[in-house]
Amino acid sequence: QQQVKQSPQSLIVQKGGIPIINCAYENTAFDYFPWYQQFPGKGPALLIAIRPDVSEKKEGRFTISFNKSAKQFSLHIMDSQPGDSATYFCAASRGSYIPTFGRGTSLIVHP
Amino acid sequence: GAGVSQSPSNKVTEKGKDVELRCDPISGHTALYWYRQSLGQGLEFLIYFQGNSAPDKSGLPSDRFSAERTGGSVSTLTIQRTQQEDSAVYLCASSLAYTQYFGPGTRLTVL
């Protein structure tokens, strides 16, 4: 199975809240786990990525938590802002081969 | 530097017509991907080119879809005898290693 299951499908938070998006994978050969952010009318853009040798990675207000034994990883957005409103996709790949994407999470951050 | 570009940005066609969508990847990127994204949906993998290797066509939904990559650079996705269910945003991405860089997409509408 090459699936990556992403949840929730949609998420609404107030400004300053901490939305959390979760992904689960099945293929233990995956070794690269990126998150992409997509604004309406634009293509997805890499937000942050992690490899399975670390359990957490932070870049600014964005944090990936990785649980190798549970085969799960999640994106946390600290102090969320209305400008963070977008669709977020998790993905997983083995090396640089074709990534498997989650189905996406539509995030709305209210002012 | 220049990112991935796609043309046209919008294409409206009549059912049964053929269409060609173009992708100009980032210079030097050896890998090129095509995806389809329907309204509010995730990324559906179509085809993958890596260097001079034979393309991975495993995601093409029917034999009406084909793609080529000339000189290891520009790629064209061709849809023959378009159907209304082909209406979607077609995204191209290129990469040198793990990170994919996406173009803005071509929105295809089949009337």
PDB file of C-alpha atoms in Angstrom:
ATOM      1  CA  GLN A   1       0.000   0.000   0.000  1.00  0.00           C
ATOM      2  CA  GLN A   2       1.295   3.426  -0.898  1.00  0.00           C
ATOM      3  CA  GLN A   3      -1.441   5.454   0.774  1.00  0.00           C
ATOM      4  CA  VAL A   4      -0.964   8.553   2.889  1.00  0.00           C
ATOM      5  CA  LYS A   5      -4.057   9.327   4.926  1.00  0.00           C
ATOM      6  CA  GLN A   6      -4.547  12.976   5.902  1.00  0.00           C
ATOM      7  CA  SER A   7      -6.999  14.456   8.376  1.00  0.00           C
ATOM      8  CA  PRO A   8      -8.997  16.523   8.923  1.00  0.00           C
ATOM      9  CA  GLN A   9     -10.337  17.435   5.506  1.00  0.00           C
ATOM     10  CA  SER A  10     -11.097  20.960   6.693  1.00  0.00           C
ATOM     11  CA  LEU A  11     -10.226  23.030   9.730  1.00  0.00           C
ATOM     12  CA  ILE A  12     -11.380  26.389  11.030  1.00  0.00           C
ATOM     13  CA  VAL A  13      -9.545  28.215  13.820  1.00  0.00           C
ATOM     14  CA  GLN A  14      -9.405  31.677  15.291  1.00  0.00           C
ATOM     15  CA  LYS A  15      -6.349  33.875  14.869  1.00  0.00           C
ATOM     16  CA  GLY A  16      -3.698  32.822  17.352  1.00  0.00           C
ATOM     17  CA  GLY A  17      -4.954  29.248  17.531  1.00  0.00           C
ATOM     18  CA  ILE A  18      -2.793  26.197  16.815  1.00  0.00           C
ATOM     19  CA  PRO A  19      -4.229  24.106  13.995  1.00  0.00           C
ATOM     20  CA  ILE A  20      -2.904  20.570  13.793  1.00  0.00           C
ATOM     21  CA  ILE A  21      -3.038  18.443  10.647  1.00  0.00           C
ATOM     22  CA  ASN A  22      -2.262  14.748  10.827  1.00  0.00           C
ATOM     23  CA  CYS A  23      -0.974  12.226   8.312  1.00  0.00           C
ATOM     24  CA  ALA A  24      -0.439   8.490   8.509  1.00  0.00           C
ATOM     25  CA  TYR A  25       1.481   6.300   6.117  1.00  0.00           C
ATOM     26  CA  GLU A  26       1.949   2.574   5.579  1.00  0.00           C
ATOM     27  CA  ASN A  27       5.138   2.104   3.579  1.00  0.00           C
ATOM     28  CA  THR A  28       8.085   1.902   5.977  1.00  0.00           C
ATOM     29  CA  ALA A  29      10.456   2.542   3.063  1.00  0.00           C
ATOM     30  CA  PHE A  30       9.364   6.175   2.911  1.00  0.00           C
ATOM     31  CA  ASP A  31      12.217   8.416   4.012  1.00  0.00           C
ATOM     32  CA  TYR A  32      11.127  11.952   3.141  1.00  0.00           C
ATOM     33  CA  PHE A  33       8.022  13.675   4.479  1.00  0.00           C
ATOM     34  CA  PRO A  34       7.248  17.160   3.138  1.00  0.00           C
ATOM     35  CA  TRP A  35       4.339  19.486   3.708  1.00  0.00           C
ATOM     36  CA  TYR A  36       3.138  21.714   0.893  1.00  0.00           C
ATOM     37  CA  GLN A  37       1.026  24.856   1.151  1.00  0.00           C
ATOM     38  CA  GLN A  38      -1.297  25.880  -1.663  1.00  0.00           C
ATOM     39  CA  PHE A  39      -3.089  29.200  -2.022  1.00  0.00           C
ATOM     40  CA  PRO A  40      -6.074  29.529  -4.382  1.00  0.00           C
ATOM     41  CA  GLY A  41      -4.993  29.828  -7.995  1.00  0.00           C
ATOM     42  CA  LYS A  42      -1.408  28.855  -7.226  1.00  0.00           C
ATOM     43  CA  GLY A  43       0.582  25.661  -7.337  1.00  0.00           C
ATOM     44  CA  PRO A  44       1.634  23.977  -4.081  1.00  0.00           C
ATOM     45  CA  ALA A  45       4.887  25.208  -2.519  1.00  0.00           C
ATOM     46  CA  LEU A  46       7.139  23.386  -0.075  1.00  0.00           C
ATOM     47  CA  LEU A  47       6.551  24.580   3.471  1.00  0.00           C
ATOM     48  CA  ILE A  48       8.670  22.276   5.589  1.00  0.00           C
ATOM     49  CA  ALA A  49      10.004  18.718   5.386  1.00  0.00           C
ATOM     50  CA  ILE A  50      11.394  16.090   7.730  1.00  0.00           C
ATOM     51  CA  ARG A  51      13.352  12.849   7.517  1.00  0.00           C
ATOM     52  CA  PRO A  52      12.662   9.874   9.825  1.00  0.00           C
ATOM     53  CA  ASP A  53      15.885  10.260  11.814  1.00  0.00           C
ATOM     54  CA  VAL A  54      14.451  13.185  13.803  1.00  0.00           C
ATOM     55  CA  SER A  55      11.214  13.474  15.772  1.00  0.00           C
ATOM     56  CA  GLU A  56      10.580  17.175  15.331  1.00  0.00           C
ATOM     57  CA  LYS A  57      11.530  20.037  13.061  1.00  0.00           C
ATOM     58  CA  LYS A  58      10.657  23.708  13.433  1.00  0.00           C
ATOM     59  CA  GLU A  59      10.775  26.473  10.880  1.00  0.00           C
ATOM     60  CA  GLY A  60       9.337  29.713  12.156  1.00  0.00           C
ATOM     61  CA  ARG A  61       5.756  29.120  13.267  1.00  0.00           C
ATOM     62  CA  PHE A  62       5.564  25.733  11.536  1.00  0.00           C
ATOM     63  CA  THR A  63       6.515  22.483  13.266  1.00  0.00           C
ATOM     64  CA  ILE A  64       6.489  18.887  12.049  1.00  0.00           C
ATOM     65  CA  SER A  65       6.200  16.166  14.661  1.00  0.00           C
ATOM     66  CA  PHE A  66       7.212  12.694  13.481  1.00  0.00           C
ATOM     67  CA  ASN A  67       6.416   9.366  15.146  1.00  0.00           C
ATOM     68  CA  LYS A  68       8.270   6.626  13.291  1.00  0.00           C
ATOM     69  CA  SER A  69       6.882   3.728  15.322  1.00  0.00           C
ATOM     70  CA  ALA A  70       3.302   4.876  14.766  1.00  0.00           C
ATOM     71  CA  LYS A  71       4.011   5.819  11.134  1.00  0.00           C
ATOM     72  CA  GLN A  72       2.424   9.205  11.685  1.00  0.00           C
ATOM     73  CA  PHE A  73       3.478  12.808  11.254  1.00  0.00           C
ATOM     74  CA  SER A  74       1.720  16.073  11.865  1.00  0.00           C
ATOM     75  CA  LEU A  75       1.959  19.776  11.092  1.00  0.00           C
ATOM     76  CA  HIS A  76       1.416  22.346  13.826  1.00  0.00           C
ATOM     77  CA  ILE A  77       0.991  26.037  13.048  1.00  0.00           C
ATOM     78  CA  MET A  78       1.756  28.241  16.026  1.00  0.00           C
ATOM     79  CA  ASP A  79       0.039  31.612  16.465  1.00  0.00           C
ATOM     80  CA  SER A  80      -1.940  31.072  13.270  1.00  0.00           C
ATOM     81  CA  GLN A  81      -2.735  34.106  11.137  1.00  0.00           C
ATOM     82  CA  PRO A  82      -5.429  34.793   8.506  1.00  0.00           C
ATOM     83  CA  GLY A  83      -2.632  34.701   5.901  1.00  0.00           C
ATOM     84  CA  ASP A  84      -2.102  31.032   6.773  1.00  0.00           C
ATOM     85  CA  SER A  85      -5.511  30.232   5.272  1.00  0.00           C
ATOM     86  CA  ALA A  86      -4.683  27.771   2.510  1.00  0.00           C
ATOM     87  CA  THR A  87      -4.807  24.093   1.611  1.00  0.00           C
ATOM     88  CA  TYR A  88      -2.082  21.955   3.148  1.00  0.00           C
ATOM     89  CA  PHE A  89      -0.861  18.678   1.689  1.00  0.00           C
ATOM     90  CA  CYS A  90       1.347  16.144   3.370  1.00  0.00           C
ATOM     91  CA  ALA A  91       3.392  13.768   1.254  1.00  0.00           C
ATOM     92  CA  ALA A  92       5.786  10.869   1.612  1.00  0.00           C
ATOM     93  CA  SER A  93       8.379   9.462  -0.726  1.00  0.00           C
ATOM     94  CA  ARG A  94      11.145   6.919  -0.929  1.00  0.00           C
ATOM     95  CA  GLY A  95      14.187   8.842  -1.957  1.00  0.00           C
ATOM     96  CA  SER A  96      13.440  11.256  -4.755  1.00  0.00           C
ATOM     97  CA  TYR A  97      10.902   8.992  -6.410  1.00  0.00           C
ATOM     98  CA  ILE A  98       7.256   9.934  -7.020  1.00  0.00           C
ATOM     99  CA  PRO A  99       5.768  11.186  -3.737  1.00  0.00           C
ATOM    100  CA  THR A 100       2.435   9.997  -2.453  1.00  0.00           C
ATOM    101  CA  PHE A 101       0.253  12.929  -1.415  1.00  0.00           C
ATOM    102  CA  GLY A 102      -2.463  13.164   1.191  1.00  0.00           C
ATOM    103  CA  ARG A 103      -5.841  14.448   0.053  1.00  0.00           C
ATOM    104  CA  GLY A 104      -5.288  17.892   1.548  1.00  0.00           C
ATOM    105  CA  THR A 105      -6.655  19.967   4.424  1.00  0.00           C
ATOM    106  CA  SER A 106      -8.414  23.250   3.838  1.00  0.00           C
ATOM    107  CA  LEU A 107      -7.482  25.624   6.679  1.00  0.00           C
ATOM    108  CA  ILE A 108      -9.362  28.821   7.426  1.00  0.00           C
ATOM    109  CA  VAL A 109      -8.025  31.174  10.079  1.00  0.00           C
ATOM    110  CA  HIS A 110     -10.568  33.764  11.167  1.00  0.00           C
ATOM    111  CA  PRO A 111      -9.325  37.231  12.191  1.00  0.00           C
TER     112      PRO A 111
ATOM    113  CA  GLY B   1      15.739  32.437 -10.654  1.00  0.00           C
ATOM    114  CA  ALA B   2      12.788  31.509 -12.818  1.00  0.00           C
ATOM    115  CA  GLY B   3      10.386  28.964 -11.457  1.00  0.00           C
ATOM    116  CA  VAL B   4       8.286  26.401 -13.279  1.00  0.00           C
ATOM    117  CA  SER B   5       6.063  27.979 -15.881  1.00  0.00           C
ATOM    118  CA  GLN B   6       2.990  26.567 -17.558  1.00  0.00           C
ATOM    119  CA  SER B   7       0.964  27.676 -20.520  1.00  0.00           C
ATOM    120  CA  PRO B   8      -1.731  28.481 -21.173  1.00  0.00           C
ATOM    121  CA  SER B   9      -2.950  29.531 -17.741  1.00  0.00           C
ATOM    122  CA  ASN B  10      -6.530  28.882 -18.820  1.00  0.00           C
ATOM    123  CA  LYS B  11      -7.896  26.752 -21.632  1.00  0.00           C
ATOM    124  CA  VAL B  12     -11.536  26.396 -22.614  1.00  0.00           C
ATOM    125  CA  THR B  13     -12.303  23.772 -25.224  1.00  0.00           C
ATOM    126  CA  GLU B  14     -15.220  21.879 -26.624  1.00  0.00           C
ATOM    127  CA  LYS B  15     -15.853  18.229 -25.925  1.00  0.00           C
ATOM    128  CA  GLY B  16     -14.061  16.058 -28.448  1.00  0.00           C
ATOM    129  CA  LYS B  17     -11.265  18.524 -29.229  1.00  0.00           C
ATOM    130  CA  ASP B  18      -7.595  17.818 -28.543  1.00  0.00           C
ATOM    131  CA  VAL B  19      -5.594  20.074 -26.209  1.00  0.00           C
ATOM    132  CA  GLU B  20      -1.888  20.538 -25.492  1.00  0.00           C
ATOM    133  CA  LEU B  21      -0.603  21.862 -22.201  1.00  0.00           C
ATOM    134  CA  ARG B  22       2.983  23.041 -21.874  1.00  0.00           C
ATOM    135  CA  CYS B  23       5.406  22.953 -18.951  1.00  0.00           C
ATOM    136  CA  ASP B  24       8.781  24.691 -18.741  1.00  0.00           C
ATOM    137  CA  PRO B  25      10.647  23.249 -15.760  1.00  0.00           C
ATOM    138  CA  ILE B  26      13.396  24.904 -13.773  1.00  0.00           C
ATOM    139  CA  SER B  27      16.622  24.743 -15.740  1.00  0.00           C
ATOM    140  CA  GLY B  28      18.754  21.783 -14.724  1.00  0.00           C
ATOM    141  CA  HIS B  29      15.981  19.861 -13.004  1.00  0.00           C
ATOM    142  CA  THR B  30      16.116  16.259 -14.148  1.00  0.00           C
ATOM    143  CA  ALA B  31      12.716  15.142 -12.896  1.00  0.00           C
ATOM    144  CA  LEU B  32       9.366  16.375 -14.190  1.00  0.00           C
ATOM    145  CA  TYR B  33       5.893  15.420 -12.983  1.00  0.00           C
ATOM    146  CA  TRP B  34       2.355  16.058 -14.171  1.00  0.00           C
ATOM    147  CA  TYR B  35      -0.581  16.056 -11.762  1.00  0.00           C
ATOM    148  CA  ARG B  36      -4.288  16.690 -12.082  1.00  0.00           C
ATOM    149  CA  GLN B  37      -6.229  18.531  -9.410  1.00  0.00           C
ATOM    150  CA  SER B  38     -10.005  18.611  -9.537  1.00  0.00           C
ATOM    151  CA  LEU B  39     -11.950  21.266  -7.648  1.00  0.00           C
ATOM    152  CA  GLY B  40     -11.317  20.871  -3.944  1.00  0.00           C
ATOM    153  CA  GLN B  41      -9.481  17.601  -4.459  1.00  0.00           C
ATOM    154  CA  GLY B  42      -5.987  16.350  -3.896  1.00  0.00           C
ATOM    155  CA  LEU B  43      -3.196  15.826  -6.380  1.00  0.00           C
ATOM    156  CA  GLU B  44      -3.674  12.973  -8.820  1.00  0.00           C
ATOM    157  CA  PHE B  45      -0.350  11.768 -10.238  1.00  0.00           C
ATOM    158  CA  LEU B  46      -0.323  11.396 -14.030  1.00  0.00           C
ATOM    159  CA  ILE B  47       3.208  10.869 -15.363  1.00  0.00           C
ATOM    160  CA  TYR B  48       6.857  11.168 -14.264  1.00  0.00           C
ATOM    161  CA  PHE B  49       9.970  11.825 -16.337  1.00  0.00           C
ATOM    162  CA  GLN B  50      13.465  11.283 -14.894  1.00  0.00           C
ATOM    163  CA  GLY B  51      16.435  12.136 -17.065  1.00  0.00           C
ATOM    164  CA  ASN B  52      16.675   9.896 -20.099  1.00  0.00           C
ATOM    165  CA  SER B  53      14.815   7.019 -18.477  1.00  0.00           C
ATOM    166  CA  ALA B  54      11.510   5.752 -19.829  1.00  0.00           C
ATOM    167  CA  PRO B  55       8.669   7.762 -18.256  1.00  0.00           C
ATOM    168  CA  ASP B  56       6.465   6.318 -15.561  1.00  0.00           C
ATOM    169  CA  LYS B  57       3.009   6.519 -17.121  1.00  0.00           C
ATOM    170  CA  SER B  58       1.233   4.563 -14.429  1.00  0.00           C
ATOM    171  CA  GLY B  59      -1.061   7.457 -13.452  1.00  0.00           C
ATOM    172  CA  LEU B  60      -2.468   8.273 -16.867  1.00  0.00           C
ATOM    173  CA  PRO B  61      -6.253   7.705 -16.626  1.00  0.00           C
ATOM    174  CA  SER B  62      -6.798   6.609 -20.217  1.00  0.00           C
ATOM    175  CA  ASP B  63      -5.067   6.262 -23.572  1.00  0.00           C
ATOM    176  CA  ARG B  64      -6.421   9.691 -24.498  1.00  0.00           C
ATOM    177  CA  PHE B  65      -3.690  11.150 -22.296  1.00  0.00           C
ATOM    178  CA  SER B  66      -0.060  11.280 -23.383  1.00  0.00           C
ATOM    179  CA  ALA B  67       2.989  13.352 -22.583  1.00  0.00           C
ATOM    180  CA  GLU B  68       6.436  13.901 -23.933  1.00  0.00           C
ATOM    181  CA  ARG B  69       9.525  15.677 -22.745  1.00  0.00           C
ATOM    182  CA  THR B  70      11.852  17.035 -25.376  1.00  0.00           C
ATOM    183  CA  GLY B  71      15.577  17.435 -24.794  1.00  0.00           C
ATOM    184  CA  GLY B  72      15.153  16.746 -21.099  1.00  0.00           C
ATOM    185  CA  SER B  73      13.475  20.106 -20.647  1.00  0.00           C
ATOM    186  CA  VAL B  74      10.072  21.268 -21.906  1.00  0.00           C
ATOM    187  CA  SER B  75       7.156  18.870 -21.543  1.00  0.00           C
ATOM    188  CA  THR B  76       3.800  18.751 -23.299  1.00  0.00           C
ATOM    189  CA  LEU B  77       0.737  16.965 -21.953  1.00  0.00           C
ATOM    190  CA  THR B  78      -1.742  16.090 -24.695  1.00  0.00           C
ATOM    191  CA  ILE B  79      -5.361  15.141 -24.099  1.00  0.00           C
ATOM    192  CA  GLN B  80      -7.146  13.794 -27.133  1.00  0.00           C
ATOM    193  CA  ARG B  81     -10.921  13.827 -27.638  1.00  0.00           C
ATOM    194  CA  THR B  82     -11.473  15.768 -24.424  1.00  0.00           C
ATOM    195  CA  GLN B  83     -14.383  14.864 -22.169  1.00  0.00           C
ATOM    196  CA  GLN B  84     -16.150  16.999 -19.581  1.00  0.00           C
ATOM    197  CA  GLU B  85     -14.625  14.921 -16.798  1.00  0.00           C
ATOM    198  CA  ASP B  86     -11.190  16.091 -17.970  1.00  0.00           C
ATOM    199  CA  SER B  87     -11.993  19.563 -16.603  1.00  0.00           C
ATOM    200  CA  ALA B  88      -9.459  20.248 -13.861  1.00  0.00           C
ATOM    201  CA  VAL B  89      -6.267  22.120 -13.057  1.00  0.00           C
ATOM    202  CA  TYR B  90      -3.230  20.423 -14.522  1.00  0.00           C
ATOM    203  CA  LEU B  91      -0.084  21.012 -12.492  1.00  0.00           C
ATOM    204  CA  CYS B  92       3.492  20.443 -13.534  1.00  0.00           C
ATOM    205  CA  ALA B  93       6.382  20.114 -11.095  1.00  0.00           C
ATOM    206  CA  SER B  94      10.103  19.678 -11.483  1.00  0.00           C
ATOM    207  CA  SER B  95      12.808  18.613  -9.074  1.00  0.00           C
ATOM    208  CA  LEU B  96      16.515  18.000  -8.818  1.00  0.00           C
ATOM    209  CA  ALA B  97      16.392  15.928  -5.639  1.00  0.00           C
ATOM    210  CA  TYR B  98      13.617  15.597  -3.067  1.00  0.00           C
ATOM    211  CA  THR B  99      11.723  18.890  -3.231  1.00  0.00           C
ATOM    212  CA  GLN B 100       9.169  19.413  -5.960  1.00  0.00           C
ATOM    213  CA  TYR B 101       8.678  22.883  -7.406  1.00  0.00           C
ATOM    214  CA  PHE B 102       5.233  23.387  -8.855  1.00  0.00           C
ATOM    215  CA  GLY B 103       4.056  25.637 -11.631  1.00  0.00           C
ATOM    216  CA  PRO B 104       0.872  27.693 -11.327  1.00  0.00           C
ATOM    217  CA  GLY B 105      -1.134  25.182 -13.314  1.00  0.00           C
ATOM    218  CA  THR B 106      -3.355  25.233 -16.373  1.00  0.00           C
ATOM    219  CA  ARG B 107      -7.079  25.378 -15.702  1.00  0.00           C
ATOM    220  CA  LEU B 108      -8.804  23.270 -18.356  1.00  0.00           C
ATOM    221  CA  THR B 109     -12.527  23.623 -18.915  1.00  0.00           C
ATOM    222  CA  VAL B 110     -14.247  21.254 -21.323  1.00  0.00           C
ATOM    223  CA  LEU B 111     -17.672  22.455 -22.434  1.00  0.00           C
TER     224      LEU B 111
END
